[in-house]
């Protein structure tokens, strides 16, 4: 890995992996018809020409398809990963060879993580693209000199959007941000079906355990928790949810999921996954209550949901059993298995959400960049949503690509929908 030149164009783990990376990206492209259609359309008109986009988002084959699409539409692009354990090194190598200023490798420490973000900011972006808001925070707290050149940014995830809304409410957000997460074709698909499948994929790759008959505990029954619950149930697990929100707990109950407190669930769970976006969801007393052999992991954005400091404080020995699976032996001889160091299990131990789902999420990211490039100067320094019509357009292209047709309302039906003169 080169480390010296000031005008460093990229830093990745191993450029010789580029061929493998290109195959992965080609595979993803064959499953992302919405983004490919947008690419074809806007390659002609180059609406992003003159823009420098800095992205901070998991470096996966799907992200590479987004990056190629932004580039095809005329943008120059610089990129870093948004999690130390989520970069796919082969993909990063392929992107470096394609001229992307990419600073990302698997297994970064905290210093390397922020160093990488800073290198992408050397590029002086006009637009920022985030997953988790680390890039926006970095601009705000370390590089405020960049504000003048930045038209706007976008944010991919629930956690990031919450924080940015809090920042905007305090008057601290210095440029407009589009909440990509809040598009229906993002949260209602990516967060549910994407997280459901990829998290179980990560658990299975890291453990290969049988899920049928196991007590599978999801901490949180929001969209992500629900996705994990649905898939675990489909594989024959007995699903338990823990919640703090009454309506979410009620939904889980009516969907056939047992709801209990984490104190109760800790005693009976075989596999635990945290999906809450909150810190300290599983702490010392929960680890102490767990059964021998319990498996714990997280699929929330940050690695603070499992308190691993607490677990380490009661651990007498550790063994790495297999990739992304560490055994902790406690004083009484009980063993607890932690997956992917408590980081996003779906990206660290598997490949993240499938391409078909990221197709819609990233079509929204692309549209956010387009909207900001066109109208960003007119938006206030707050958090904004994408127009509903774009959601329907993305869903329509997706359905077309699946060969699924829709009925259309007749003019009489359209009139009927708003006709308040007709009742029973
Ligand atoms: N987040 C979840 N899955 C992802 C993927 N495959 N690529 C990028 N970001 C993701």
Short mmCIF file of C-alpha atoms and ligand atoms in Angstrom, two decimals:
data_model
loop_
_atom_site.label_atom_id
_atom_site.label_comp_id
_atom_site.label_asym_id
_atom_site.label_seq_id
_atom_site.Cartn_x
_atom_site.Cartn_y
_atom_site.Cartn_z
CA UNK A 1 0.00 0.00 0.00
CA UNK A 2 1.45 3.38 -0.92
CA UNK A 3 1.30 6.04 1.78
CA UNK A 4 3.45 8.95 0.75
CA UNK A 5 2.37 11.29 -2.09
CA UNK A 6 0.37 14.30 -0.98
CA UNK A 7 -1.83 14.17 -4.04
CA UNK A 8 -2.53 10.49 -3.44
CA UNK A 9 -5.15 9.28 -5.91
CA UNK A 10 -6.08 6.11 -4.04
CA UNK A 11 -5.15 3.72 -1.32
CA UNK A 12 -6.50 0.18 -1.35
CA UNK A 13 -5.36 -3.17 0.06
CA UNK A 14 -4.23 -4.95 -3.10
CA UNK A 15 -4.54 -3.75 -6.70
CA UNK A 16 -3.98 -7.28 -8.00
CA UNK A 17 -7.55 -8.08 -6.88
CA UNK A 18 -8.98 -5.75 -9.55
CA UNK A 19 -9.96 -8.52 -12.00
CA UNK A 20 -11.97 -10.26 -9.28
CA UNK A 21 -13.56 -6.94 -8.38
CA UNK A 22 -14.60 -6.24 -11.97
CA UNK A 23 -16.39 -9.60 -12.14
CA UNK A 24 -18.25 -8.80 -8.93
CA UNK A 25 -19.30 -5.39 -10.24
CA UNK A 26 -20.42 -6.88 -13.58
CA UNK A 27 -22.51 -9.38 -11.62
CA UNK A 28 -24.16 -6.60 -9.63
CA UNK A 29 -24.81 -4.56 -12.78
CA UNK A 30 -26.73 -7.48 -14.26
CA UNK A 31 -29.10 -7.26 -11.25
CA UNK A 32 -29.51 -3.50 -10.96
CA UNK A 33 -31.74 -2.55 -13.90
CA UNK A 34 -33.04 0.74 -12.45
CA UNK A 35 -29.60 2.20 -11.92
CA UNK A 36 -28.43 0.90 -15.30
CA UNK A 37 -31.37 2.56 -16.99
CA UNK A 38 -30.58 5.86 -15.26
CA UNK A 39 -26.97 5.47 -16.34
CA UNK A 40 -27.89 4.97 -19.96
CA UNK A 41 -30.27 7.92 -19.92
CA UNK A 42 -27.97 10.45 -18.26
CA UNK A 43 -24.70 9.40 -19.90
CA UNK A 44 -25.96 11.35 -22.89
CA UNK A 45 -26.83 14.62 -21.13
CA UNK A 46 -24.12 14.59 -18.41
CA UNK A 47 -26.16 16.51 -15.81
CA UNK A 48 -23.50 16.00 -13.11
CA UNK A 49 -20.69 17.48 -15.18
CA UNK A 50 -18.66 19.97 -13.18
CA UNK A 51 -19.59 18.30 -9.86
CA UNK A 52 -17.13 16.61 -7.56
CA UNK A 53 -18.92 14.01 -5.45
CA UNK A 54 -17.28 12.71 -2.29
CA UNK A 55 -18.94 9.57 -0.96
CA UNK A 56 -18.56 7.78 2.35
CA UNK A 57 -20.50 4.55 2.00
CA UNK A 58 -19.72 0.82 2.21
CA UNK A 59 -17.44 -0.19 -0.66
CA UNK A 60 -19.34 -3.09 -2.17
CA UNK A 61 -20.09 -4.29 -5.67
CA UNK A 62 -23.43 -2.44 -5.54
CA UNK A 63 -21.77 0.80 -4.47
CA UNK A 64 -19.40 0.40 -7.41
CA UNK A 65 -22.42 0.36 -9.73
CA UNK A 66 -23.59 3.62 -8.16
CA UNK A 67 -20.13 5.15 -8.52
CA UNK A 68 -19.89 4.14 -12.19
CA UNK A 69 -23.34 5.65 -12.75
CA UNK A 70 -22.41 8.97 -11.11
CA UNK A 71 -19.28 9.04 -13.25
CA UNK A 72 -21.21 8.22 -16.43
CA UNK A 73 -23.50 11.18 -15.68
CA UNK A 74 -20.46 13.46 -15.69
CA UNK A 75 -19.35 13.66 -12.05
CA UNK A 76 -15.83 13.23 -10.74
CA UNK A 77 -15.91 10.91 -7.75
CA UNK A 78 -13.85 10.33 -4.58
CA UNK A 79 -14.81 7.62 -2.07
CA UNK A 80 -14.15 6.07 1.31
CA UNK A 81 -15.93 3.29 3.20
CA UNK A 82 -18.29 4.14 6.04
CA UNK A 83 -17.37 1.21 8.25
CA UNK A 84 -13.93 -0.23 9.08
CA UNK A 85 -15.06 -3.81 8.35
CA UNK A 86 -17.29 -3.43 5.29
CA UNK A 87 -14.94 -2.72 2.39
CA UNK A 88 -14.70 -5.44 -0.22
CA UNK A 89 -11.04 -5.18 -1.20
CA UNK A 90 -11.49 -6.62 -4.69
CA UNK A 91 -14.14 -4.02 -5.50
CA UNK A 92 -11.96 -1.23 -4.10
CA UNK A 93 -9.08 -2.38 -6.32
CA UNK A 94 -11.26 -2.40 -9.45
CA UNK A 95 -12.51 1.12 -8.67
CA UNK A 96 -8.97 2.40 -8.12
CA UNK A 97 -8.03 1.04 -11.55
CA UNK A 98 -11.01 2.83 -13.06
CA UNK A 99 -9.65 6.17 -11.86
CA UNK A 100 -11.84 6.63 -8.79
CA UNK A 101 -10.05 8.40 -5.93
CA UNK A 102 -10.76 5.65 -3.45
CA UNK A 103 -9.33 5.30 0.04
CA UNK A 104 -10.71 2.10 1.54
CA UNK A 105 -9.62 -1.29 2.76
CA UNK A 106 -11.06 -3.99 5.02
CA UNK A 107 -9.94 -3.87 8.65
CA UNK A 108 -9.15 -0.17 9.03
CA UNK A 109 -8.44 1.19 12.48
CA UNK A 110 -10.12 4.40 13.62
CA UNK A 111 -7.20 6.59 12.57
CA UNK A 112 -7.09 5.05 9.09
CA UNK A 113 -10.85 5.41 8.78
CA UNK A 114 -10.76 9.19 9.34
CA UNK A 115 -7.54 9.57 7.35
CA UNK A 116 -9.39 8.04 4.38
CA UNK A 117 -12.32 10.41 4.73
CA UNK A 118 -9.90 13.34 4.89
CA UNK A 119 -8.18 12.25 1.67
CA UNK A 120 -11.53 12.27 -0.13
CA UNK A 121 -12.13 15.76 1.23
CA UNK A 122 -8.80 16.95 -0.27
CA UNK A 123 -10.83 16.69 -3.47
CA UNK A 124 -12.98 19.68 -2.36
CA UNK A 125 -16.40 18.23 -3.08
CA UNK A 126 -19.40 20.11 -4.39
CA UNK A 127 -21.70 17.31 -3.22
CA UNK A 128 -21.37 14.81 -0.35
CA UNK A 129 -22.97 11.37 -0.18
CA UNK A 130 -23.15 9.66 3.21
CA UNK A 131 -24.20 6.48 4.96
CA UNK A 132 -24.16 7.18 8.69
CA UNK A 133 -23.27 10.89 8.36
CA UNK A 134 -19.57 10.53 9.28
CA UNK A 135 -18.55 12.50 6.19
CA UNK A 136 -20.93 15.37 6.90
CA UNK A 137 -19.81 15.45 10.54
CA UNK A 138 -16.18 15.50 9.41
CA UNK A 139 -16.87 18.46 7.11
CA UNK A 140 -18.75 20.31 9.86
CA UNK A 141 -16.34 19.68 12.72
CA UNK A 142 -12.93 19.46 10.99
CA UNK A 143 -13.19 21.13 7.57
CA UNK A 144 -15.67 24.03 7.79
CA UNK A 145 -13.55 25.78 5.12
CA UNK A 146 -15.28 23.44 2.62
CA UNK A 147 -18.82 24.77 3.29
CA UNK A 148 -18.56 27.45 0.62
CA UNK A 149 -18.01 24.95 -2.18
CA UNK A 150 -20.62 22.39 -1.08
CA UNK A 151 -24.07 22.64 -2.63
CA UNK A 152 -25.61 19.81 -0.62
CA UNK A 153 -25.42 16.22 0.56
CA UNK A 154 -27.43 13.05 0.89
CA UNK A 155 -27.81 10.51 3.71
CA UNK A 156 -28.58 6.83 3.27
CA UNK A 157 -29.52 5.51 6.68
CA UNK A 158 -32.05 5.93 9.50
CA UNK A 159 -29.34 6.57 12.11
CA UNK A 160 -27.73 9.29 9.99
CA UNK A 161 -31.02 11.00 9.19
CA UNK A 162 -31.98 11.15 12.91
CA UNK A 163 -28.71 12.85 13.77
CA UNK A 164 -28.87 15.28 10.88
CA UNK A 165 -32.42 16.28 11.81
CA UNK A 166 -31.20 16.97 15.36
CA UNK A 167 -28.33 19.03 13.93
CA UNK A 168 -30.71 20.98 11.68
CA UNK A 169 -33.08 21.62 14.62
CA UNK A 170 -30.13 23.13 16.53
CA UNK A 171 -29.33 25.34 13.51
CA UNK A 172 -25.97 23.57 13.12
CA UNK A 173 -26.42 21.98 9.70
CA UNK A 174 -24.62 24.17 7.18
CA UNK A 175 -25.94 22.81 3.88
CA UNK A 176 -29.08 21.04 2.65
CA UNK A 177 -29.21 17.27 2.97
CA UNK A 178 -31.55 14.84 1.23
CA UNK A 179 -32.80 12.01 3.43
CA UNK A 180 -32.53 9.15 0.93
CA UNK A 181 -33.53 6.78 3.72
CA UNK A 182 -37.00 8.31 3.82
CA UNK A 183 -37.90 7.39 0.24
CA UNK A 184 -40.42 4.54 0.30
CA UNK A 185 -38.42 2.61 -2.30
CA UNK A 186 -35.52 2.75 0.18
CA UNK A 187 -36.77 2.16 3.72
CA UNK A 188 -39.64 -0.16 2.85
CA UNK A 189 -37.40 -2.52 0.87
CA UNK A 190 -33.73 -2.07 1.80
CA UNK A 191 -34.36 -1.85 5.56
CA UNK A 192 -36.79 -4.79 5.59
CA UNK A 193 -35.92 -7.32 2.87
CA UNK A 194 -32.31 -6.21 2.43
CA UNK A 195 -31.46 -6.29 6.12
CA UNK A 196 -33.48 -9.45 6.68
CA UNK A 197 -31.70 -11.49 4.05
CA UNK A 198 -28.19 -10.08 4.39
CA UNK A 199 -28.13 -10.27 8.20
CA UNK A 200 -29.16 -13.91 8.21
CA UNK A 201 -26.61 -14.49 5.44
CA UNK A 202 -23.93 -12.97 7.69
CA UNK A 203 -24.96 -15.06 10.70
CA UNK A 204 -24.95 -18.24 8.66
CA UNK A 205 -21.59 -17.54 6.96
CA UNK A 206 -20.03 -16.80 10.34
CA UNK A 207 -21.52 -19.79 12.18
CA UNK A 208 -23.25 -22.26 9.82
CA UNK A 209 -25.68 -23.10 12.64
CA UNK A 210 -29.14 -24.56 12.10
CA UNK A 211 -31.73 -21.87 12.71
CA UNK A 212 -34.74 -24.20 12.80
CA UNK A 213 -35.86 -24.68 16.38
CA UNK A 214 -33.58 -21.96 17.77
CA UNK A 215 -34.82 -19.03 19.85
CA UNK A 216 -33.89 -16.06 17.66
CA UNK A 217 -34.00 -12.72 19.47
CA UNK A 218 -34.22 -9.46 17.56
CA UNK A 219 -33.61 -6.38 19.68
CA UNK A 220 -35.85 -3.85 17.98
CA UNK A 221 -38.87 -4.47 15.79
CA UNK A 222 -38.54 -1.52 13.42
CA UNK A 223 -38.08 -2.16 9.72
CA UNK A 224 -34.74 -3.90 10.13
CA UNK A 225 -35.85 -6.00 13.10
CA UNK A 226 -38.98 -7.00 11.28
CA UNK A 227 -36.94 -8.06 8.23
CA UNK A 228 -34.68 -10.24 10.37
CA UNK A 229 -37.67 -11.70 12.23
CA UNK A 230 -39.50 -12.59 8.99
CA UNK A 231 -36.51 -14.41 7.55
CA UNK A 232 -35.58 -16.20 10.77
CA UNK A 233 -39.19 -17.34 11.12
CA UNK A 234 -39.10 -18.59 7.55
CA UNK A 235 -36.14 -20.78 8.48
CA UNK A 236 -38.01 -22.32 11.39
CA UNK A 237 -36.70 -20.26 14.30
CA UNK A 238 -38.89 -19.23 17.25
CA UNK A 239 -38.68 -15.48 17.03
CA UNK A 240 -38.63 -13.17 20.03
CA UNK A 241 -38.53 -9.38 19.86
CA UNK A 242 -37.56 -6.82 22.47
CA UNK A 243 -38.84 -3.27 22.12
CA UNK A 244 -39.11 0.11 23.81
CA UNK A 245 -41.88 1.45 21.56
CA UNK A 246 -45.42 0.28 22.40
CA UNK A 247 -46.76 0.32 18.81
CA UNK A 248 -43.79 -1.65 17.50
CA UNK A 249 -44.19 -4.20 20.30
CA UNK A 250 -47.89 -4.50 19.51
CA UNK A 251 -47.18 -5.06 15.81
CA UNK A 252 -44.69 -7.77 16.65
CA UNK A 253 -47.22 -9.45 18.93
CA UNK A 254 -49.94 -9.43 16.27
CA UNK A 255 -47.46 -10.77 13.74
CA UNK A 256 -46.91 -13.82 15.91
CA UNK A 257 -43.62 -12.75 17.45
CA UNK A 258 -43.22 -13.11 21.22
CA UNK A 259 -42.29 -9.83 22.89
CA UNK A 260 -40.39 -9.71 26.16
CA UNK A 261 -37.77 -7.59 27.88
CA UNK A 262 -34.12 -8.18 27.13
CA UNK A 263 -33.68 -9.37 30.72
CA UNK A 264 -36.14 -12.19 29.98
CA UNK A 265 -34.94 -12.84 26.43
CA UNK A 266 -31.30 -13.06 27.53
CA UNK A 267 -32.11 -16.23 29.50
CA UNK A 268 -33.73 -18.11 26.62
CA UNK A 269 -32.18 -16.80 23.37
CA UNK A 270 -29.87 -18.89 21.19
CA UNK A 271 -29.11 -16.20 18.60
CA UNK A 272 -29.33 -12.45 19.31
CA UNK A 273 -29.25 -9.65 16.78
CA UNK A 274 -29.45 -5.93 17.61
CA UNK A 275 -31.22 -3.71 15.08
CA UNK A 276 -32.02 -0.64 17.16
CA UNK A 277 -29.53 2.15 16.36
CA UNK A 278 -29.22 2.60 20.16
CA UNK A 279 -26.23 1.99 22.40
CA UNK A 280 -25.99 -0.54 25.26
CA UNK A 281 -28.83 -2.77 24.14
CA UNK A 282 -27.06 -5.89 25.40
CA UNK A 283 -24.93 -5.23 28.50
CA UNK A 284 -23.12 -7.17 31.23
CA UNK A 285 -26.14 -8.50 33.10
CA UNK A 286 -27.60 -9.79 29.83
CA UNK A 287 -24.36 -11.59 28.87
CA UNK A 288 -24.26 -13.04 32.39
CA UNK A 289 -27.79 -14.39 32.01
CA UNK A 290 -27.22 -16.00 28.59
CA UNK A 291 -27.13 -19.74 27.93
CA UNK A 292 -23.91 -21.55 27.07
CA UNK A 293 -23.34 -21.27 23.32
CA UNK A 294 -25.37 -18.10 22.74
CA UNK A 295 -24.50 -16.22 19.54
CA UNK A 296 -24.66 -12.40 19.54
CA UNK A 297 -24.38 -9.95 16.68
CA UNK A 298 -25.46 -6.52 15.49
CA UNK A 299 -26.84 -5.16 12.25
CA UNK A 300 -27.30 -1.52 13.31
CA UNK A 301 -25.04 1.14 11.80
CA UNK A 302 -22.71 1.68 14.77
CA UNK A 303 -20.94 -0.94 16.85
CA UNK A 304 -22.26 0.31 20.19
CA UNK A 305 -25.39 -1.86 20.52
CA UNK A 306 -23.54 -4.79 22.10
CA UNK A 307 -21.48 -3.56 25.01
CA UNK A 308 -18.37 -5.61 24.27
CA UNK A 309 -16.37 -3.81 26.95
CA UNK A 310 -18.80 -5.33 29.42
CA UNK A 311 -18.41 -8.76 27.84
CA UNK A 312 -14.62 -8.46 27.82
CA UNK A 313 -14.67 -7.55 31.50
CA UNK A 314 -16.19 -10.93 32.36
CA UNK A 315 -14.28 -12.97 29.76
CA UNK A 316 -11.43 -15.19 30.91
CA UNK A 317 -10.31 -16.37 27.47
CA UNK A 318 -11.04 -15.79 23.79
CA UNK A 319 -10.58 -17.89 20.64
CA UNK A 320 -11.25 -17.00 17.02
CA UNK A 321 -13.32 -20.02 15.99
CA UNK A 322 -13.80 -19.11 12.31
CA UNK A 323 -13.94 -15.93 10.25
CA UNK A 324 -16.01 -13.31 12.08
CA UNK A 325 -16.77 -15.56 15.05
CA UNK A 326 -14.99 -15.12 18.38
CA UNK A 327 -15.65 -17.35 21.37
CA UNK A 328 -15.65 -15.70 24.80
CA UNK A 329 -15.31 -18.07 27.74
CA UNK A 330 -16.61 -16.66 31.02
CA UNK A 331 -15.50 -17.56 34.57
CA UNK A 332 -18.14 -20.24 34.99
CA UNK A 333 -17.03 -21.91 31.74
CA UNK A 334 -19.97 -20.60 29.73
CA UNK A 335 -19.21 -19.69 26.09
CA UNK A 336 -20.67 -16.75 24.16
CA UNK A 337 -19.94 -16.19 20.46
CA UNK A 338 -19.60 -12.66 19.08
CA UNK A 339 -19.89 -12.16 15.34
CA UNK A 340 -17.99 -9.53 13.32
CA UNK A 341 -16.75 -7.71 16.45
CA UNK A 342 -20.25 -6.35 16.96
CA UNK A 343 -20.13 -4.44 13.68
CA UNK A 344 -22.72 -4.74 10.91
CA UNK A 345 -22.88 -8.53 10.54
CA UNK A 346 -24.46 -8.33 7.09
CA UNK A 347 -21.57 -6.37 5.60
CA UNK A 348 -18.67 -7.63 7.69
CA UNK A 349 -19.51 -11.33 7.46
CA UNK A 350 -21.47 -11.36 4.19
CA UNK A 351 -21.84 -9.10 1.15
CA UNK A 352 -24.44 -6.62 2.42
CA UNK A 353 -27.89 -6.34 0.92
CA UNK A 354 -28.45 -8.08 -2.40
CA UNK A 355 -27.96 -6.07 -5.59
CA UNK A 356 -31.67 -6.18 -6.46
CA UNK A 357 -32.54 -4.22 -3.31
CA UNK A 358 -29.61 -1.80 -3.49
CA UNK A 359 -30.76 -1.04 -7.04
CA UNK A 360 -33.65 0.98 -5.60
CA UNK A 361 -31.72 2.50 -2.69
CA UNK A 362 -28.99 3.71 -5.02
CA UNK A 363 -31.41 4.91 -7.68
CA UNK A 364 -32.62 7.22 -4.88
CA UNK A 365 -29.04 8.25 -4.08
CA UNK A 366 -28.49 9.03 -7.75
CA UNK A 367 -31.69 11.07 -7.90
CA UNK A 368 -30.65 12.95 -4.76
CA UNK A 369 -27.37 13.96 -6.42
CA UNK A 370 -29.29 15.03 -9.54
CA UNK A 371 -31.74 17.10 -7.52
CA UNK A 372 -28.97 18.83 -5.57
CA UNK A 373 -26.96 19.50 -8.72
CA UNK A 374 -30.00 21.14 -10.29
CA UNK A 375 -31.73 22.87 -7.37
CA UNK A 376 -29.43 22.55 -4.35
CA UNK A 377 -28.71 26.28 -4.25
CA UNK A 378 -32.44 26.93 -3.71
CA UNK A 379 -32.83 24.53 -0.74
CA UNK A 380 -32.53 25.70 2.84
CA UNK A 381 -29.96 24.23 5.23
CA UNK A 382 -32.25 21.49 6.47
CA UNK A 383 -33.09 17.86 5.86
CA UNK A 384 -35.25 17.37 2.76
CA UNK A 385 -37.15 14.47 1.22
CA UNK A 386 -37.13 13.26 -2.35
CA UNK A 387 -40.37 13.95 -4.23
CA UNK A 388 -42.95 11.14 -4.00
CA UNK A 389 -43.18 11.01 -7.82
CA UNK A 390 -39.57 9.77 -7.96
CA UNK A 391 -40.45 6.90 -5.64
CA UNK A 392 -43.26 5.81 -7.93
CA UNK A 393 -40.99 6.16 -10.97
CA UNK A 394 -38.30 3.99 -9.38
CA UNK A 395 -40.87 1.35 -8.39
CA UNK A 396 -42.34 1.43 -11.88
CA UNK A 397 -38.98 0.85 -13.59
CA UNK A 398 -38.26 -1.96 -11.13
CA UNK A 399 -41.59 -3.64 -11.89
CA UNK A 400 -40.99 -3.23 -15.64
CA UNK A 401 -37.64 -4.93 -15.27
CA UNK A 402 -39.43 -7.84 -13.56
CA UNK A 403 -42.01 -8.03 -16.33
CA UNK A 404 -44.83 -7.05 -13.96
CA UNK A 405 -47.65 -4.90 -15.37
CA UNK A 406 -50.05 -2.60 -13.50
CA UNK A 407 -53.67 -1.64 -13.97
CA UNK A 408 -54.46 1.99 -14.65
CA UNK A 409 -57.30 4.03 -13.15
CA UNK A 410 -59.89 5.18 -15.66
CA UNK A 411 -60.75 8.93 -15.74
CA UNK A 412 -64.08 8.02 -14.04
CA UNK A 413 -62.24 6.24 -11.24
CA UNK A 414 -59.89 9.19 -10.74
CA UNK A 415 -62.89 11.53 -10.46
CA UNK A 416 -64.63 9.08 -8.09
CA UNK A 417 -61.67 9.09 -5.68
CA UNK A 418 -62.22 12.76 -4.81
CA UNK A 419 -66.00 12.96 -5.32
CA UNK A 420 -67.50 13.81 -1.94
CA UNK A 421 -71.05 14.04 -3.31
CA UNK A 422 -71.31 10.22 -3.44
CA UNK A 423 -71.66 8.09 -0.32
CA UNK A 424 -73.18 4.71 0.36
N1 LIG B 1 -25.76 -1.36 2.92
C1 LIG B 1 -26.31 -2.57 3.08
N2 LIG B 1 -25.99 -3.38 2.06
C2 LIG B 1 -25.20 -2.68 1.22
C3 LIG B 1 -24.58 -2.98 0.00
N3 LIG B 1 -24.69 -4.17 -0.58
N4 LIG B 1 -23.85 -2.00 -0.56
C4 LIG B 1 -23.75 -0.80 0.03
N5 LIG B 1 -24.33 -0.46 1.16
C5 LIG B 1 -25.06 -1.39 1.77
#
